[in-house]
Short mmCIF file of C-alpha atoms in Angstrom, two decimals:
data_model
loop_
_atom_site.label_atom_id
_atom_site.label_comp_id
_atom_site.label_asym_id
_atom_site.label_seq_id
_atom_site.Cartn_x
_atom_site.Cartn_y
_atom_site.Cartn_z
CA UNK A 1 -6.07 14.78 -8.89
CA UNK A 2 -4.60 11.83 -9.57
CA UNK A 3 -6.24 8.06 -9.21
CA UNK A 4 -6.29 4.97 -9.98
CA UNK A 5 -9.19 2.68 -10.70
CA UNK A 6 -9.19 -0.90 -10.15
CA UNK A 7 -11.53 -3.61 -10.96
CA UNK A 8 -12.93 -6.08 -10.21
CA UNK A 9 -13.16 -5.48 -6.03
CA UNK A 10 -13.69 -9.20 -5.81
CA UNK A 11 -13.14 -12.28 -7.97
CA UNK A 12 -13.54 -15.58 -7.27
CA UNK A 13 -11.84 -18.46 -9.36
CA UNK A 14 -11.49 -21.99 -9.33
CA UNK A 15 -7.89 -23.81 -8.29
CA UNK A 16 -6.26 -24.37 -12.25
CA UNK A 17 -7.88 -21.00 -13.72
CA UNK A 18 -6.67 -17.97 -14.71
CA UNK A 19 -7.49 -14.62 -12.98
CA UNK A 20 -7.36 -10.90 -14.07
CA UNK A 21 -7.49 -7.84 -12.37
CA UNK A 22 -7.31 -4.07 -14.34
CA UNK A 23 -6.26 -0.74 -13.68
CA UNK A 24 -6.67 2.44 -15.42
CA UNK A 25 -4.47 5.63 -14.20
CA UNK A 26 -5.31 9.16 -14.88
CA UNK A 27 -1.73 11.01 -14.81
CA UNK A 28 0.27 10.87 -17.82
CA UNK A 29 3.48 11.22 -16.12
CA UNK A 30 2.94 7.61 -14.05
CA UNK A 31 5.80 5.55 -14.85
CA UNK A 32 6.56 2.73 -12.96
CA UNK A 33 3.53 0.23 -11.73
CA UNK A 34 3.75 -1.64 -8.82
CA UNK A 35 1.20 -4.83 -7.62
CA UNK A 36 1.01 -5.90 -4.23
CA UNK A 37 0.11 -8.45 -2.59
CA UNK A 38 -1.74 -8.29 0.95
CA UNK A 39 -2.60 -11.74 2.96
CA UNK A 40 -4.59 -11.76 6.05
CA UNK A 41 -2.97 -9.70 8.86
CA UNK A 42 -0.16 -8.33 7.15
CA UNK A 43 1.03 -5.13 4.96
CA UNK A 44 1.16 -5.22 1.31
CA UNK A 45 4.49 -6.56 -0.33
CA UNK A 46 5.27 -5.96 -3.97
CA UNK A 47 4.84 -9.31 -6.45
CA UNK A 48 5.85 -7.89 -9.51
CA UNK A 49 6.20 -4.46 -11.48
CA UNK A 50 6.70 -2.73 -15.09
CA UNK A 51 8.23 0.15 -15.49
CA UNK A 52 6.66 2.76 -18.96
CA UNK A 53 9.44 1.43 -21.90
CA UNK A 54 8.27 -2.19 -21.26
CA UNK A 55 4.70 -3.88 -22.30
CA UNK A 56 4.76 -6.64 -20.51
CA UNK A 57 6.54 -8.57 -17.99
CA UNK A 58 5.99 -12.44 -16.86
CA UNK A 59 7.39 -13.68 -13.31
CA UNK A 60 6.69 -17.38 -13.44
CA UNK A 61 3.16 -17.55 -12.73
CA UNK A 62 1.81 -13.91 -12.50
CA UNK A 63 2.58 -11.09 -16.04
CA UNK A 64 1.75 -7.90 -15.92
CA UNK A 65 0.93 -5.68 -19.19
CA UNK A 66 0.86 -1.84 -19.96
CA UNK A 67 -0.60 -0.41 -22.70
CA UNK A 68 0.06 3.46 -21.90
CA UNK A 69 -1.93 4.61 -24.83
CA UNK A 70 -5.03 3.52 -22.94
CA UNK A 71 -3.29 4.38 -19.66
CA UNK A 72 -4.06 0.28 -18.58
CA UNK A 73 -2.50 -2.01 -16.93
CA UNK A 74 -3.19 -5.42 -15.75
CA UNK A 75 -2.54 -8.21 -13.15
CA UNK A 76 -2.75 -12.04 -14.80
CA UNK A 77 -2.00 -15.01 -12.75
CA UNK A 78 -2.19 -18.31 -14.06
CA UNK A 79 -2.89 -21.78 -12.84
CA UNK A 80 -4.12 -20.14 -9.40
CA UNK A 81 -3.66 -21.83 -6.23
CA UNK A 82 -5.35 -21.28 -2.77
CA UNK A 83 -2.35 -19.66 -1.42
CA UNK A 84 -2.76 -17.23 -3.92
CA UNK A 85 -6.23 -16.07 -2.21
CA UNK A 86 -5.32 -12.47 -0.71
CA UNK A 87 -5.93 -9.06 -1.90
CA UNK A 88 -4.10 -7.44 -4.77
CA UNK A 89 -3.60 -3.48 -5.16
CA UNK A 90 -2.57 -1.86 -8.14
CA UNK A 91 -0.73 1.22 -7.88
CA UNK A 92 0.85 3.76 -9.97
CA UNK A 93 4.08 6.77 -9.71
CA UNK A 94 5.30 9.11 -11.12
CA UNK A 95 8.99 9.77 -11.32
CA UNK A 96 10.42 12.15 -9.16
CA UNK A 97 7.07 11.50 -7.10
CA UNK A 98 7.06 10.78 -3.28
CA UNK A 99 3.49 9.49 -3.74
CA UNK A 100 2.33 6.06 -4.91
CA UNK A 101 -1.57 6.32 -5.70
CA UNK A 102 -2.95 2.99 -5.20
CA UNK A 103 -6.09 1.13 -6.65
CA UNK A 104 -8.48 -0.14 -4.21
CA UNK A 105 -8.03 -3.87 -3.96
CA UNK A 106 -9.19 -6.62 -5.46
CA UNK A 107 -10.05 -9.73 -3.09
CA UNK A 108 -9.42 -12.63 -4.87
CA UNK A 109 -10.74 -16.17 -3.92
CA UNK A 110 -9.23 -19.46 -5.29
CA UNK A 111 -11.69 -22.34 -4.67
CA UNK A 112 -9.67 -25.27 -4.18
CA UNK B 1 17.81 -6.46 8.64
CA UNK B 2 14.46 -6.45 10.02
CA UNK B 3 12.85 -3.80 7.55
CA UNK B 4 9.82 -2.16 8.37
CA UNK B 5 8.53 -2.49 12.09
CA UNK B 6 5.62 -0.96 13.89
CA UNK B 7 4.80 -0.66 17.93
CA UNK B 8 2.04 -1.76 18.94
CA UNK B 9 0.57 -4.27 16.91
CA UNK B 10 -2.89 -3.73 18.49
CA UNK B 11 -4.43 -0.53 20.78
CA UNK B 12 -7.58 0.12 22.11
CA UNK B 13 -8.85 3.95 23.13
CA UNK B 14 -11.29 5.31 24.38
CA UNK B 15 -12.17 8.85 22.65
CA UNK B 16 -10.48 11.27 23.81
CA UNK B 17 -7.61 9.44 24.75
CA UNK B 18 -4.01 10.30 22.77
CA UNK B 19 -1.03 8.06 21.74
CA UNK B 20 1.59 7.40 19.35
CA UNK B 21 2.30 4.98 16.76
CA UNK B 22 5.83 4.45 16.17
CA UNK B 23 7.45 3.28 13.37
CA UNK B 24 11.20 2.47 11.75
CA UNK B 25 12.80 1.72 8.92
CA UNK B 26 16.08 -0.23 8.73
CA UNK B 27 16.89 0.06 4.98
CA UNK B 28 18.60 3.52 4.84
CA UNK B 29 15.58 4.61 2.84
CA UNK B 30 14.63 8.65 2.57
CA UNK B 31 10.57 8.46 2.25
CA UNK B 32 8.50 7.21 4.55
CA UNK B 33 4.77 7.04 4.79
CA UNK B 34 1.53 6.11 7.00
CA UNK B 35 -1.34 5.02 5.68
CA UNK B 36 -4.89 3.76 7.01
CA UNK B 37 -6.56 1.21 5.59
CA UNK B 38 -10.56 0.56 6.17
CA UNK B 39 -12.89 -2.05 5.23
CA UNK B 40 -13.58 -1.74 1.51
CA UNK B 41 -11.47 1.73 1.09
CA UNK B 42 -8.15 0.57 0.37
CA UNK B 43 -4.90 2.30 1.82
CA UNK B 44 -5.41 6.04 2.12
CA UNK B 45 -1.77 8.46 2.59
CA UNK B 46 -2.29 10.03 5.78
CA UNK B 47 0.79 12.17 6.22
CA UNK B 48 4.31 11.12 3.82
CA UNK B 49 7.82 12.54 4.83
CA UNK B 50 10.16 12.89 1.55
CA UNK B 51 13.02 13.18 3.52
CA UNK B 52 14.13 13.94 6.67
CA UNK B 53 13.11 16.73 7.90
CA UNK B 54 10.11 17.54 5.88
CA UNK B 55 6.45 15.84 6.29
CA UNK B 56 3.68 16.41 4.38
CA UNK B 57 0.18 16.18 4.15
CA UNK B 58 -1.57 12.97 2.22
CA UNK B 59 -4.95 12.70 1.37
CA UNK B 60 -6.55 12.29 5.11
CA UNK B 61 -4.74 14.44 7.21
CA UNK B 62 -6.85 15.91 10.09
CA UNK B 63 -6.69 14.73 13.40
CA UNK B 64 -3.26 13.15 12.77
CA UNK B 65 0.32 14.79 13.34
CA UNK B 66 3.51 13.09 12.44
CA UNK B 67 7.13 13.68 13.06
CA UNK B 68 10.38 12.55 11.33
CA UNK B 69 12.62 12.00 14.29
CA UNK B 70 15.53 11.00 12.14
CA UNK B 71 16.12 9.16 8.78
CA UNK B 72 15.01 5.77 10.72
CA UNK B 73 11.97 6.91 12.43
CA UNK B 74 8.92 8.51 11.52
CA UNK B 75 6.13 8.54 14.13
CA UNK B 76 1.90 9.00 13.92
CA UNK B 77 0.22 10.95 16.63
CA UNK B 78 -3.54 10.79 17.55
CA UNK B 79 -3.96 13.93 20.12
CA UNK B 80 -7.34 13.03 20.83
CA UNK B 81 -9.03 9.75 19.43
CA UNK B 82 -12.42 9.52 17.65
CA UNK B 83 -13.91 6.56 16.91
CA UNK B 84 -13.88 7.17 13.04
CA UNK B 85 -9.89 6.65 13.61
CA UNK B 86 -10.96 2.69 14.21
CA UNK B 87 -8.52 1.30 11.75
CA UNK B 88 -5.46 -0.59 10.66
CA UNK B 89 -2.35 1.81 10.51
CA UNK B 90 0.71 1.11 7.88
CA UNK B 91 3.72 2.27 7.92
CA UNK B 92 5.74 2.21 4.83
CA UNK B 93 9.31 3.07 3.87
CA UNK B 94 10.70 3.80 -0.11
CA UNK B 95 14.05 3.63 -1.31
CA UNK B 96 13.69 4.31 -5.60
CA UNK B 97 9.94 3.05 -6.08
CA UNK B 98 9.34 -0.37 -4.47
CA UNK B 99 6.97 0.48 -0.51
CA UNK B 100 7.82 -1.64 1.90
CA UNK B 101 5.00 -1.78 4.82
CA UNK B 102 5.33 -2.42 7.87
CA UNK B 103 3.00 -5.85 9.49
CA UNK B 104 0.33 -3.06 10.90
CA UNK B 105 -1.16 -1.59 14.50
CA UNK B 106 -4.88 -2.33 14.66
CA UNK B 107 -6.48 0.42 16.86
CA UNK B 108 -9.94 0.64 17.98
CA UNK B 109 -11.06 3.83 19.33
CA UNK B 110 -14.48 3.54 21.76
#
């Protein structure tokens, strides 16, 4: 079936670096990728997405990229802060689908 | 507009023991969606409902039912607890692609 592989499951950074998590999808048809953003004791809320025609998208400090050749896709924040500690997910859809497979987290750690 | 909200925010069972997790949507949104999420596992689809009316299996079904009351509410059901059901519940609502989730029930089964 359909999945989506994430890595790394943890990564920790110092305050001022960069930090990058990957995904790779298995179905073709995916679309439209979603990353969320889960803090302690709460559900996960979207930060940013890219939809198939586009290879990369920037939202101030976090840009994702697509290459759908390679069926990748990646998270890159920049300049981390400590508020930016939480765990991401990656996810992927398909249109027309009702279900969004997600990755399995990545914990991220930003040493102030 | 209050978006996703879940009752209770914490539960403790002992096995055996049945409830319900209840959850609505406030967004006029057609899917909606639970999901457990375990240490380490990430969020797993437990049962989805496309629209109202119809549910559907996810990926870890058994000993869950669901029911789509109406296009607002779309409610979990334990009928009898194990403690392998120890988890954090999500509820989560679509509208084109974007989830929103719900803040979570934490239930511990004993």
């Amino acid at each position: 079936g359909e999945n989506v592989e994430q890595h790394p499951s943890t990564l920790s950074v110092q305050e001022g670096d960069s930090a990058v998590i990957k995904c790779t999808y298995s179905d073709s048809a995916s679309n439209y990728f979603p990353w969320y953003k889960q803090e302690l004791g709460k559900g996960p809320q979207l930060i940013i997405d890219i939809r198939s025609n586009v290879g990369e998208k920037k939202d101030q400090r976090i840009a994702v990229t697509l290459n759908k050749t390679a069926k990748h896709f990646s998270l890159h924040i920049t300049e981390t802060q400590p508020e930016d500690s939480a765990v991401y997910f990656c996810a992927a859809i398909a249109t027309g689908g009702f279900k969004t497979i997600f990755g399995a987290g990545t914990r991220l750690f930003v040493k102030a | 507009n209050a978006g996703v909200t879940q009752t209770p925010k914490f539960q403790v069972l002992k096995t055996g023991q049945s409830m319900t997790l209840q959850c609505a949507q406030d967004m006029n949104h057609n899917s909606m969606y639970w999901y457990r999420q375990d240490p380490g596992m990430g969020l797993r689809l437990i049962y989805y409902s496309a629209s109202e009316g119809t549910t559907d299996k996810g990926e870890v079904p058994n000993g869950y039912n669901v029911s789509r009351l109406n296009k607002r509410e779309f409610s979990l059901r334990l009928e009898s607890a194990a403690p392998s059901q120890t988890s954090v519940y999500f509820c989560a609502s679509t509208g084109a692609y974007e989830q929103y989730f719900g803040p979570g029930t934490r239930l511990t089964v004993t």
